Coordinates of C-alpha atoms and ligand atoms in Angstrom, one line a residue:
M208 CA 1.4 62.5 93.1
Q209 CA 1.1 65.4 95.5
V210 CA 4.1 67.3 96.6
A211 CA 4.2 69.6 99.6
G212 CA 5.4 73.0 98.7
K213 CA 4.4 76.6 98.1
G214 CA 1.1 77.0 96.2
K215 CA -1.0 74.1 94.8
P216 CA 0.3 70.6 95.0
R217 CA 1.9 69.4 91.8
R218 CA 1.0 66.1 90.2
G219 CA 2.5 63.3 88.1
R220 CA 6.0 63.5 86.7
A221 CA 6.3 67.1 87.9
A222 CA 6.6 65.7 91.4
V223 CA 9.6 63.6 90.5
H224 CA 11.2 66.6 88.7
G225 CA 10.5 68.7 91.8
M226 CA 12.9 66.4 93.7
P227 CA 16.6 67.3 93.7
G228 CA 18.3 64.7 91.5
A229 CA 21.1 62.3 92.3
A230 CA 23.7 64.9 91.5
T231 CA 22.6 66.7 94.7
V232 CA 21.5 63.9 97.0
A233 CA 24.1 61.1 96.3
P234 CA 27.3 63.0 97.1
A235 CA 25.9 64.3 100.4
L236 CA 24.4 61.0 101.4
L237 CA 27.5 58.9 100.4
A238 CA 29.8 61.3 102.4
W239 CA 27.5 60.9 105.4
Y240 CA 27.5 57.1 105.0
G241 CA 31.3 57.1 105.0
R242 CA 31.2 58.6 108.5
A243 CA 28.1 57.2 110.1
R244 CA 27.3 53.8 108.5
R245 CA 26.3 51.0 110.8
D246 CA 28.7 48.1 111.1
L247 CA 26.6 45.1 110.3
P248 CA 27.8 41.5 109.8
W249 CA 26.4 41.2 106.2
R250 CA 28.2 44.4 105.2
R251 CA 31.6 42.8 105.5
S252 CA 31.1 41.0 102.2
Q253 CA 29.7 41.6 98.7
D254 CA 28.8 37.9 98.3
P255 CA 25.3 37.9 96.8
Y256 CA 24.4 34.9 98.9
R257 CA 25.1 36.7 102.1
I258 CA 23.4 39.9 100.9
W259 CA 20.4 37.8 100.0
V260 CA 20.1 35.9 103.3
S261 CA 20.4 39.2 105.2
E262 CA 17.8 41.0 103.2
V263 CA 15.3 38.1 103.6
M264 CA 15.9 38.0 107.3
L265 CA 15.5 41.8 107.5
Q266 CA 12.0 41.7 106.0
Q267 CA 9.7 42.5 108.9
T268 CA 12.4 42.0 111.5
Q269 CA 14.6 44.5 113.3
V270 CA 18.3 44.8 112.5
E271 CA 19.4 44.1 116.0
R272 CA 17.4 40.9 116.1
V273 CA 18.7 39.7 112.8
K274 CA 22.4 40.0 113.6
D275 CA 22.9 36.8 115.6
F276 CA 20.5 34.8 113.4
F277 CA 22.5 35.8 110.4
V278 CA 25.8 34.8 111.8
R279 CA 24.5 31.4 112.9
F280 CA 22.8 30.8 109.6
I281 CA 26.0 31.6 107.6
D282 CA 28.1 29.4 109.9
R283 CA 25.8 26.5 109.2
F284 CA 25.1 27.2 105.5
P285 CA 28.1 29.3 104.3
A286 CA 27.2 29.1 100.6
V287 CA 24.1 28.6 98.4
D288 CA 24.9 25.0 97.7
A289 CA 25.1 24.1 101.4
L290 CA 21.6 25.7 101.9
A291 CA 20.3 23.8 98.8
A292 CA 21.5 20.5 100.2
A293 CA 19.9 21.0 103.6
T294 CA 16.5 19.6 104.7
E295 CA 13.7 22.0 105.1
H296 CA 13.4 20.9 108.7
D297 CA 17.1 21.9 109.4
V298 CA 16.5 25.3 107.7
L299 CA 13.3 25.9 109.8
R300 CA 15.1 24.9 113.0
L301 CA 17.8 27.5 112.4
W302 CA 15.1 30.1 111.5
E303 CA 13.2 29.3 114.7
G304 CA 12.5 32.5 116.6
L305 CA 12.8 34.8 113.6
G306 CA 9.1 34.3 112.6
Y307 CA 7.5 34.6 109.2
Y308 CA 8.7 31.1 108.3
R309 CA 7.5 31.4 104.7
R310 CA 10.6 33.4 104.2
A311 CA 12.8 30.4 105.2
R312 CA 10.9 28.0 103.0
Q313 CA 11.2 30.3 100.0
L314 CA 14.9 30.9 100.7
H315 CA 15.5 27.2 100.7
A316 CA 13.4 26.7 97.5
A317 CA 15.3 29.5 95.8
A318 CA 18.7 28.1 96.8
K319 CA 17.7 24.8 95.2
A320 CA 16.6 26.6 92.1
I321 CA 19.9 28.5 91.9
V322 CA 21.9 25.3 92.1
A323 CA 19.6 23.3 89.8
D324 CA 18.9 26.0 87.1
H325 CA 21.9 28.4 87.3
G326 CA 24.8 26.1 88.2
G327 CA 25.0 27.6 91.7
E328 CA 25.6 31.2 90.4
F329 CA 23.2 34.0 91.1
P330 CA 21.4 35.4 88.1
R331 CA 22.9 38.8 87.1
T332 CA 19.7 40.8 86.3
V333 CA 16.7 41.9 88.4
A334 CA 14.3 40.3 86.0
E335 CA 16.0 36.9 86.4
L336 CA 16.4 37.3 90.2
R337 CA 12.7 38.0 90.5
C338 CA 11.9 34.6 88.9
L339 CA 13.3 32.9 92.0
P340 CA 10.9 31.9 94.9
G341 CA 10.5 34.7 97.4
I342 CA 12.7 37.3 95.6
G343 CA 10.6 40.3 94.9
R344 CA 11.3 43.8 93.7
Y345 CA 13.1 44.9 96.9
T346 CA 15.3 41.9 97.4
A347 CA 16.2 41.7 93.7
G348 CA 17.2 45.4 93.8
A349 CA 19.3 44.9 97.0
I350 CA 21.2 41.9 95.5
A351 CA 21.7 43.7 92.2
S352 CA 22.9 47.0 93.6
I353 CA 24.8 45.9 96.7
A354 CA 26.4 42.7 95.4
M355 CA 26.6 43.4 91.7
G356 CA 27.0 47.2 91.6
L357 CA 24.0 47.7 89.3
P358 CA 22.1 51.0 89.6
E359 CA 18.9 49.5 90.7
P360 CA 16.6 51.2 93.3
I361 CA 15.3 49.6 96.4
V362 CA 12.4 50.8 98.6
E363 CA 11.8 49.4 102.1
A364 CA 10.4 50.9 105.2
N365 CA 13.3 53.3 106.0
S366 CA 14.1 54.4 102.5
R367 CA 10.4 54.8 101.7
R368 CA 10.1 57.3 104.6
V369 CA 13.2 59.2 103.6
I370 CA 12.1 59.5 99.9
A371 CA 8.6 60.5 100.9
R372 CA 9.9 63.3 103.0
L373 CA 12.6 64.4 100.5
S374 CA 10.0 64.6 97.7
G375 CA 7.2 65.8 99.9
Y376 CA 4.9 63.0 98.9
A377 CA 1.8 63.4 101.0
E378 CA -0.4 60.6 99.9
R379 CA -1.0 57.2 101.4
L380 CA 1.6 54.6 100.7
D381 CA -0.2 51.4 101.7
G382 CA -2.4 49.3 99.4
P383 CA -1.5 47.8 96.0
G384 CA 0.9 50.1 94.1
G385 CA 0.7 52.7 96.9
D386 CA 4.5 53.2 97.0
E387 CA 5.0 53.1 93.2
P388 CA 5.7 56.9 93.1
I389 CA 8.4 56.3 95.7
W390 CA 10.0 53.7 93.5
Q391 CA 10.0 56.2 90.6
V392 CA 11.8 58.8 92.7
A393 CA 14.2 56.1 94.0
A394 CA 15.1 55.2 90.4
T395 CA 15.9 58.8 89.6
L396 CA 18.2 59.1 92.7
V397 CA 20.3 55.9 92.6
P398 CA 23.7 56.8 91.1
Q399 CA 25.7 54.9 88.5
Q400 CA 28.6 54.9 90.9
H401 CA 28.3 53.1 94.2
P402 CA 24.6 52.3 93.9
G403 CA 24.8 49.7 96.7
R404 CA 26.4 52.1 99.1
F405 CA 23.8 54.7 98.2
N406 CA 20.9 52.3 98.8
Q407 CA 22.4 51.2 102.1
A408 CA 22.9 54.8 103.0
L409 CA 19.3 55.7 102.4
M410 CA 18.3 52.8 104.7
D411 CA 20.7 53.9 107.4
L412 CA 19.6 57.5 107.2
G413 CA 16.0 56.3 107.7
A414 CA 17.0 54.1 110.6
M415 CA 19.3 56.6 112.4
V416 CA 18.3 60.2 111.4
C417 CA 15.0 60.3 109.4
T418 CA 13.2 58.2 112.0
P419 CA 9.4 57.9 112.1
D420 CA 9.1 60.1 115.1
R421 CA 11.2 63.2 115.9
P422 CA 13.7 62.9 113.0
L423 CA 17.0 64.6 113.6
C424 CA 16.7 67.1 110.8
Q425 CA 19.4 69.3 112.3
A426 CA 21.9 66.5 111.8
C427 CA 20.6 65.4 108.4
P428 CA 23.0 65.6 105.4
L429 CA 20.0 66.1 103.1
A430 CA 18.2 68.8 105.0
E431 CA 18.9 71.4 102.4
C432 CA 17.2 69.5 99.7
C433 CA 14.3 68.1 101.8
T434 CA 10.8 69.2 100.7
A435 CA 9.1 68.1 103.9
Q436 CA 11.7 70.0 106.0
R437 CA 11.4 73.1 103.8
T438 CA 7.6 73.2 104.0
G439 CA 7.2 72.3 107.6
R440 CA 5.5 69.0 106.9
V441 CA 7.9 66.5 108.4
A442 CA 5.4 65.2 111.0
E443 CA 2.7 64.6 108.4
I444 CA 4.9 62.7 105.9
P445 CA 4.7 59.8 105.2
V446 CA 0.9 59.6 105.6
K447 CA 0.3 57.0 108.3
A448 CA -1.4 53.7 107.2
Q449 CA -4.6 52.8 109.0
R450 CA -3.8 50.2 111.7
R451 CA -5.8 46.9 111.5
A452 CA -7.8 46.2 114.6
V453 CA -6.3 43.5 116.8
K454 CA -8.4 40.3 116.9
A455 CA -8.5 38.4 120.2
I456 CA -8.5 34.6 120.0
R457 CA -8.7 32.0 122.8
E458 CA -7.1 28.6 122.4
T459 CA -6.0 25.7 124.5
A460 CA -2.8 23.8 123.9
V461 CA -2.8 20.2 125.1
V462 CA 0.3 18.4 126.3
V463 CA -0.8 14.8 125.7
R464 CA 1.5 12.5 127.6
R465 CA 2.1 8.8 127.2
G466 CA 4.8 7.4 129.4
N467 CA 7.8 9.7 129.0
R468 CA 6.7 11.0 125.6
V469 CA 4.5 13.8 124.5
L470 CA 2.4 14.3 121.3
V471 CA 3.5 16.9 118.8
V472 CA 1.8 17.9 115.6
Q473 CA 3.3 19.4 112.4
R474 CA 1.6 22.6 111.2
E475 CA 0.0 22.0 107.9
P476 CA 0.2 24.0 104.6
G477 CA -1.8 27.1 104.9
E478 CA -1.6 27.2 108.7
W479 CA 0.5 29.7 110.6
W480 CA 3.9 28.2 111.2
E481 CA 3.6 25.8 108.3
G482 CA 6.1 22.9 108.6
L483 CA 6.9 23.6 112.2
W484 CA 6.0 21.4 115.2
D485 CA 3.6 22.4 117.9
F486 CA 1.5 21.0 120.6
P487 CA -2.0 20.2 119.6
R488 CA -4.5 23.0 120.1
V489 CA -8.2 23.3 120.3
A490 CA -10.0 26.6 119.6
V491 CA -11.7 26.7 123.0
A492 CA -11.0 28.0 126.5
A493 CA -9.4 25.6 129.0
R494 CA -12.7 24.6 130.8
A495 CA -14.1 23.4 127.5
A496 CA -10.9 21.7 126.5
P497 CA -11.4 18.1 127.7
R498 CA -14.5 17.4 125.5
A499 CA -12.9 19.3 122.6
I500 CA -9.8 17.2 122.9
Q501 CA -11.8 13.9 122.8
R502 CA -13.7 15.1 119.7
S503 CA -10.6 16.3 117.9
A504 CA -8.8 14.4 115.2
F505 CA -5.3 14.8 116.5
L506 CA -5.6 12.0 119.0
G507 CA -6.3 9.5 116.2
G508 CA -8.6 7.4 118.4
L509 CA -6.6 7.7 121.6
A510 CA -8.6 7.9 124.8
C511 CA -7.6 10.9 126.9
G512 CA -7.8 11.1 130.7
A513 CA -8.5 14.0 132.9
T514 CA -6.7 17.3 132.2
S515 CA -4.6 19.5 134.5
R516 CA -3.7 23.1 134.0
L517 CA -0.1 23.9 133.2
G518 CA -0.3 27.7 132.6
R519 CA -1.5 30.5 130.4
F520 CA 0.3 33.0 128.2
T521 CA -0.4 35.3 125.3
H522 CA 1.3 35.7 121.9
S523 CA 0.7 37.7 118.8
V524 CA 0.6 36.6 115.2
T525 CA 0.1 39.4 112.6
H526 CA -2.9 41.3 114.0
H527 CA -4.1 38.4 116.2
R528 CA -3.6 38.3 119.9
I529 CA -3.9 34.8 121.1
T530 CA -4.5 33.9 124.7
L531 CA -3.3 30.3 125.1
D532 CA -4.2 28.1 128.0
V533 CA -2.0 25.1 128.4
V534 CA -3.3 21.8 129.9
A535 CA -1.9 18.3 130.1
C536 CA -3.6 14.9 129.9
E537 CA -2.6 11.3 129.8
A538 CA -3.4 9.3 126.7
G539 CA -4.7 5.8 127.0
R540 CA -2.9 2.8 125.6
T541 CA -5.1 2.1 122.6
G542 CA -5.0 3.8 119.3
R543 CA -2.1 5.6 117.7
A544 CA -1.1 9.1 116.6
A545 CA -2.5 10.1 113.2
Q546 CA -0.3 11.1 110.3
G547 CA 1.8 14.2 110.8
R548 CA 2.0 13.5 114.6
R549 CA 4.9 12.2 116.6
W550 CA 5.5 11.0 120.1
V551 CA 8.7 12.4 121.3
T552 CA 10.7 12.6 124.6
A553 CA 11.2 15.9 126.3
G554 CA 14.8 15.7 125.2
A555 CA 13.9 15.2 121.6
L556 CA 11.8 18.4 121.6
A557 CA 15.0 20.4 121.5
A558 CA 15.9 19.1 118.1
L559 CA 12.6 19.9 116.5
A560 CA 11.8 23.1 114.7
M561 CA 9.0 24.4 116.8
T562 CA 6.6 27.3 116.8
A563 CA 7.3 30.1 119.2
P564 CA 4.4 29.2 121.6
G565 CA 5.3 25.5 121.1
R566 CA 8.8 26.2 122.4
R567 CA 7.4 28.0 125.4
I568 CA 5.2 25.0 126.2
A569 CA 8.2 22.7 125.8
K570 CA 9.9 24.6 128.6
L571 CA 6.8 24.0 130.8
V572 CA 7.0 20.3 130.0
G573 CA 10.7 20.3 131.1
Ligands
SF4_690 S1 15.6 66.8 106.7 FE1 14.5 65.7 108.2 S2 12.7 64.9 107.2 FE2 14.2 65.5 105.6 S3 15.3 63.7 105.1 FE3 16.5 64.7 106.6 S4 15.7 63.9 108.6 FE4 14.3 63.3 107.0

């Protein structure tokens, strides 16, 4: 582990020891948190269920975006048994728009496991929490420290950046085990008293003060014990991960009409948006779509008439940029939709859990 400082970088445990301990950091950070903390809906309770739901939603999603989703979700599923009793479709419908739907499916599966295997009570240790679907090191640490008061560290994007700068850790953090040294430092910092507040304070400091660009070091409660600040390396730490190249994809979505109904397909396991409904797509540009539609399996033997253009838009999934043409066609009377397909009215589309582009197309259908 390389630490920025005078002379040669130090390695290994020396780097952790070079970091001011909890006795220095925790009081300053907790005092700042008392003055500056963000008022967030999930912070008005120490219910492990609410903490858990919020932490799952916050993975890869901005705080501002999560707020309304969280309130709606808790209104509908106020406790773990209510979530366990829901259908997966209802959970996905409520999650619609948050993205990364695997999170919702795992949340649902874990709720069922908590009810079936733990009598509806959350396990009280990180090790047991991590046995539940979708609960990894970070989420387990958040539930344990915030809801249960256990001195467990958590490392996410904001606290990772703060700790890297505090400790002057100047190596790459991406890749398997890349942030393990940060976890080690976090474990030395988290105090016995108020570990949940401390972890939340680290995250708030990263979000509000120790930001990725132009951090507000002059206003930082930890400036005096920050290695990156002391050594003039704030702009270099943390070391930026290499961005993946964006991959361009062209697809055509097809609104297949029959009378006042349209054909929708459910995304299959292993596909993006697994379990959600979408309009059928073919991996070709619009001009090649008619023949591709006729050859594709989703029509299940239906004849399809001439196509007309409805529009075009782009959307992003992970590092893919998809240009989506939208065409419409009339299905013939013969044949039937294959398994995993439904004919629905425009009104019924509103009740389906749909992919983000599917929802945009549904608005075109009217
Ligand atoms: S002094 Fe600057 S770099 Fe160091 S923790 Fe505070 S905001 Fe971050």
